[in-house]
């Protein structure tokens, strides 16, 4: 997360010992309590937001607001499944393609969807 290597970690520990000395356990305990309180406040705010949105958004996740997560969830997850035609037949199904091709006469134009353009 912070990209801190082993050597940098040793330097940080030595600096902490020099700066805080014998008060280091007390400072570490205070930092732990502050982090725990911050985590509890964030969880409480998340629960309040979900309660305020109502039952329509019971599966709402705040992480979905991240654009990368949104794109991955709504656009990229469906790429693994085969696309289907309106009537439920798979487009990769060769019998469907053959049936659709056999219904058109030579030179006949396929149907045109005016709402699609």
Coordinates of N, CA and C in Angstrom, one line a residue:
X1 N 0.8 -1.2 0.0 CA 0.0 0.0 0.0 C 0.9 1.3 0.0
X2 N 1.8 1.3 0.9 CA 2.7 2.5 1.0 C 4.0 2.3 0.3
X3 N 4.2 1.1 -0.2 CA 5.5 0.7 -0.9 C 6.7 1.0 0.0
X4 N 6.7 0.4 1.2 CA 7.8 0.6 2.2 C 8.5 -0.7 2.2
X5 N 9.8 -0.6 1.9 CA 10.7 -1.8 1.9 C 11.2 -2.1 3.3
X6 N 11.9 -3.2 3.4 CA 12.5 -3.7 4.7 C 13.4 -2.6 5.3
X7 N 14.3 -2.1 4.5 CA 15.3 -1.1 5.0 C 14.6 0.1 5.5
X8 N 13.6 0.6 4.7 CA 12.8 1.8 5.1 C 12.1 1.5 6.4
X9 N 11.5 0.3 6.6 CA 10.8 0.0 7.8 C 11.7 0.0 9.0
X10 N 12.9 -0.5 8.9 CA 13.9 -0.5 10.0 C 14.2 1.0 10.4
X11 N 14.4 1.8 9.4 CA 14.7 3.3 9.6 C 13.5 3.9 10.4
X12 N 12.3 3.6 10.0 CA 11.1 4.2 10.7 C 11.0 3.7 12.1
X13 N 11.3 2.4 12.4 CA 11.3 1.9 13.7 C 12.4 2.5 14.6
X14 N 13.6 2.7 14.1 CA 14.7 3.4 14.8 C 14.3 4.8 15.1
X15 N 13.7 5.5 14.1 CA 13.3 6.9 14.4 C 12.2 7.0 15.4
X16 N 11.3 6.0 15.4 CA 10.2 6.0 16.4 C 10.8 5.8 17.8
X17 N 11.8 4.9 17.9 CA 12.4 4.7 19.2 C 13.1 5.9 19.7
X18 N 13.8 6.6 18.8 CA 14.6 7.8 19.2 C 13.6 8.9 19.6
X19 N 12.6 9.1 18.8 CA 11.7 10.3 19.0 C 10.8 10.0 20.3
X20 N 10.2 8.9 20.4 CA 9.2 8.6 21.4 C 9.9 7.9 22.7
X21 N 11.0 7.3 22.5 CA 11.7 6.6 23.6 C 10.8 5.7 24.4
X22 N 10.7 5.9 25.7 CA 10.0 4.9 26.5 C 8.5 5.2 26.5
X23 N 8.0 6.2 25.8 CA 6.6 6.5 25.6 C 6.0 5.8 24.4
X24 N 6.8 5.0 23.7 CA 6.4 4.3 22.4 C 5.2 3.4 22.7
X25 N 5.1 2.6 23.7 CA 3.9 1.7 23.9 C 2.7 2.6 24.1
X26 N 2.8 3.7 24.8 CA 1.6 4.5 25.1 C 1.1 5.2 23.8
X27 N 2.1 5.7 23.0 CA 1.7 6.3 21.7 C 1.1 5.3 20.7
X28 N 1.7 4.1 20.7 CA 1.2 3.0 19.8 C -0.3 2.6 20.3
X29 N -0.5 2.5 21.6 CA -1.9 2.2 22.0 C -2.9 3.3 21.7
X30 N -2.5 4.6 21.8 CA -3.3 5.7 21.4 C -3.6 5.7 19.9
X31 N -2.6 5.4 19.1 CA -2.8 5.3 17.7 C -3.7 4.1 17.3
X32 N -3.6 3.0 18.0 CA -4.5 1.9 17.7 C -6.0 2.2 18.1
X33 N -6.1 2.9 19.2 CA -7.5 3.3 19.6 C -8.1 4.3 18.6
X34 N -7.3 5.2 18.2 CA -7.8 6.2 17.2 C -8.2 5.5 15.9
X35 N -7.4 4.6 15.5 CA -7.7 3.9 14.2 C -9.0 3.0 14.4
X36 N -9.1 2.4 15.6 CA -10.4 1.6 15.8 C -11.6 2.5 15.8
X37 N -11.5 3.7 16.5 CA -12.6 4.7 16.5 C -12.9 5.2 15.1
X38 N -11.9 5.4 14.3 CA -12.1 5.9 12.9 C -12.8 4.8 12.1
X39 N -12.4 3.5 12.3 CA -13.1 2.4 11.6 C -14.5 2.3 12.0
X40 N -14.8 2.4 13.3 CA -16.2 2.3 13.8 C -17.0 3.5 13.2
X41 N -16.5 4.7 13.2 CA -17.2 5.8 12.6 C -17.6 5.6 11.1
X42 N -16.6 5.0 10.4 CA -16.8 4.8 9.0 C -17.9 3.7 8.8
X43 N -17.9 2.6 9.6 CA -18.9 1.6 9.5 C -20.3 2.1 9.9
X44 N -20.3 3.0 10.9 CA -21.6 3.6 11.3 C -22.1 4.5 10.3
X45 N -21.3 5.3 9.6 CA -21.8 6.1 8.5 C -22.3 5.3 7.4
X46 N -21.6 4.2 7.1 CA -22.0 3.4 6.0 C -23.4 2.7 6.3
X47 N -23.6 2.3 7.5 CA -24.9 1.7 7.9 C -26.0 2.7 7.9
X48 N -25.7 4.0 8.4 CA -26.7 5.0 8.3 C -27.1 5.4 6.9
X49 N -26.1 5.4 6.0 CA -26.4 5.7 4.6 C -27.3 4.6 4.0
X50 N -27.0 3.3 4.3 CA -27.8 2.2 3.7 C -29.2 2.2 4.3
X51 N -29.3 2.6 5.6 CA -30.6 2.6 6.2 C -31.4 3.8 5.7
X52 N -30.8 4.9 5.4 CA -31.5 6.1 4.8 C -31.9 5.9 3.4
X53 N -31.2 5.0 2.6 CA -31.6 4.8 1.2 C -32.8 4.0 1.1
X54 N -33.1 3.1 2.1 CA -34.3 2.3 2.0 C -34.1 0.9 1.5
X55 N -35.1 0.2 1.4 CA -35.0 -1.2 1.0 C -34.6 -1.4 -0.5
X56 N -34.8 -0.4 -1.3 CA -34.5 -0.5 -2.7 C -33.0 -0.7 -3.0
X57 N -32.2 -0.1 -2.0 CA -30.8 -0.1 -2.2 C -30.1 -1.0 -1.1
X58 N -30.8 -2.1 -0.7 CA -30.3 -3.0 0.3 C -28.9 -3.6 -0.1
X59 N -28.7 -3.9 -1.4 CA -27.5 -4.5 -1.8 C -26.5 -3.4 -2.3
X60 N -26.7 -2.1 -2.0 CA -25.8 -1.0 -2.4 C -24.5 -1.1 -1.7
X61 N -23.4 -1.0 -2.4 CA -22.1 -1.0 -1.8 C -21.4 0.3 -2.2
X62 N -20.8 1.0 -1.3 CA -20.2 2.2 -1.5 C -19.0 2.1 -2.5
X63 N -18.4 0.9 -2.5 CA -17.3 0.7 -3.5 C -17.8 0.7 -4.9
X64 N -19.1 0.6 -5.1 CA -19.6 0.6 -6.5 C -19.6 2.0 -7.1
X65 N -19.4 3.0 -6.2 CA -19.3 4.4 -6.7 C -17.9 4.7 -7.3
X66 N -16.9 3.9 -7.1 CA -15.6 4.0 -7.7 C -15.8 3.7 -9.2
X67 N -15.4 4.6 -10.1 CA -15.6 4.3 -11.5 C -15.0 3.0 -12.0
X68 N -13.8 2.6 -11.5 CA -13.2 1.4 -12.0 C -14.1 0.2 -11.6
X69 N -14.6 0.2 -10.4 CA -15.4 -0.9 -9.9 C -16.8 -0.9 -10.7
X70 N -17.3 0.3 -10.9 CA -18.6 0.3 -11.7 C -18.4 -0.3 -13.1
X71 N -17.3 0.1 -13.8 CA -17.1 -0.4 -15.1 C -16.9 -1.9 -15.1
X72 N -16.1 -2.4 -14.1 CA -15.8 -3.8 -14.0 C -17.1 -4.6 -13.7
X73 N -17.9 -4.1 -12.9 CA -19.1 -4.8 -12.4 C -20.2 -4.8 -13.5
X74 N -20.4 -3.7 -14.2 CA -21.5 -3.5 -15.1 C -21.2 -3.8 -16.6
X75 N -19.9 -3.7 -16.9 CA -19.6 -3.9 -18.3 C -18.7 -5.1 -18.6
X76 N -17.8 -5.4 -17.7 CA -16.9 -6.5 -18.0 C -17.3 -7.8 -17.4
X77 N -18.2 -7.9 -16.4 CA -18.6 -9.2 -15.9 C -19.4 -10.0 -16.9
X78 N -20.1 -9.3 -17.8 CA -21.0 -10.0 -18.7 C -20.3 -10.5 -19.9
X79 N -19.0 -10.2 -20.1 CA -18.3 -10.6 -21.3 C -18.0 -12.1 -21.3
X80 N -18.1 -12.8 -20.1 CA -17.8 -14.2 -20.1 C -19.0 -15.0 -20.6
X81 N -20.2 -14.5 -20.4 CA -21.4 -15.2 -20.9 C -21.6 -14.8 -22.4
X82 N -22.3 -15.7 -23.1 CA -22.5 -15.5 -24.5 C -23.7 -14.6 -24.7
X83 N -23.7 -13.6 -25.6 CA -24.8 -12.7 -25.8 C -26.0 -13.5 -26.4
X84 N -27.2 -13.0 -26.0 CA -28.4 -13.7 -26.5 C -29.2 -12.8 -27.3
X85 N -30.0 -13.3 -28.2 CA -30.9 -12.6 -29.0 C -32.2 -12.3 -28.2
X86 N -33.0 -11.4 -28.7 CA -34.2 -11.1 -27.9 C -35.1 -12.3 -27.5
X87 N -35.2 -13.2 -28.4 CA -36.0 -14.4 -28.1 C -35.3 -15.4 -27.2
X88 N -34.1 -15.2 -26.7 CA -33.4 -16.0 -25.8 C -32.5 -17.0 -26.5
X89 N -32.4 -17.0 -27.8 CA -31.5 -17.9 -28.5 C -30.1 -17.3 -28.5
X90 N -29.1 -18.1 -28.3 CA -27.7 -17.6 -28.3 C -27.3 -17.2 -29.7
X91 N -26.5 -16.1 -29.8 CA -26.1 -15.7 -31.1 C -25.0 -16.6 -31.7
X92 N -24.3 -17.3 -30.8 CA -23.3 -18.2 -31.2 C -23.9 -19.6 -31.7
X93 N -25.2 -19.8 -31.5 CA -25.8 -21.0 -31.9 C -26.0 -21.0 -33.4
X94 N -25.4 -22.0 -34.0 CA -25.3 -22.1 -35.5 C -26.7 -22.4 -36.1
X95 N -27.5 -23.1 -35.4 CA -28.9 -23.4 -35.9 C -29.7 -22.2 -35.9
X96 N -29.5 -21.3 -35.0 CA -30.3 -20.0 -35.0 C -29.8 -19.2 -36.2
X97 N -28.5 -19.1 -36.4 CA -28.0 -18.3 -37.5 C -28.5 -18.9 -38.9
X98 N -28.5 -20.2 -38.9 CA -29.0 -20.9 -40.2 C -30.4 -20.6 -40.4
X99 N -31.2 -20.7 -39.3 CA -32.7 -20.4 -39.4 C -32.9 -19.0 -39.8
X100 N -32.2 -18.1 -39.3 CA -32.4 -16.7 -39.6 C -32.0 -16.4 -41.1
X101 N -30.9 -17.0 -41.5 CA -30.5 -16.8 -42.9 C -31.4 -17.5 -43.9
X102 N -32.0 -18.6 -43.5 CA -32.9 -19.3 -44.5 C -34.3 -18.6 -44.6
X103 N -34.6 -17.7 -43.7 CA -35.9 -17.0 -43.8 C -35.9 -15.8 -44.8
X104 N -34.7 -15.3 -45.1 CA -34.6 -14.2 -46.0 C -34.3 -14.7 -47.5
X105 N -35.0 -14.2 -48.4 CA -34.8 -14.5 -49.8 C -33.6 -13.8 -50.3
X106 N -33.0 -14.3 -51.4 CA -31.8 -13.6 -52.0 C -32.2 -12.2 -52.4
X107 N -31.4 -11.3 -51.9 CA -31.6 -9.9 -52.3 C -32.6 -9.1 -51.4
X108 N -33.2 -9.9 -50.5 CA -34.2 -9.3 -49.6 C -33.4 -8.6 -48.4
X109 N -33.8 -7.4 -48.1 CA -33.2 -6.7 -47.0 C -33.6 -7.2 -45.6
X110 N -32.7 -7.3 -44.7 CA -33.1 -7.7 -43.4 C -33.9 -6.6 -42.7
X111 N -34.7 -7.0 -41.7 CA -35.5 -6.0 -41.0 C -34.6 -4.9 -40.4
X112 N -35.2 -3.7 -40.4 CA -34.5 -2.5 -39.9 C -35.2 -2.0 -38.6
X113 N -34.4 -1.8 -37.6 CA -34.9 -1.3 -36.3 C -34.7 0.2 -36.2
X114 N -35.8 1.0 -36.4 CA -35.7 2.4 -36.3 C -35.3 3.0 -35.0
X115 N -35.6 2.2 -33.9 CA -35.3 2.7 -32.6 C -33.8 2.5 -32.2
X116 N -33.1 1.7 -33.0 CA -31.7 1.4 -32.7 C -30.8 2.5 -33.2
X117 N -31.3 3.3 -34.0 CA -30.4 4.4 -34.6 C -30.6 5.7 -34.1

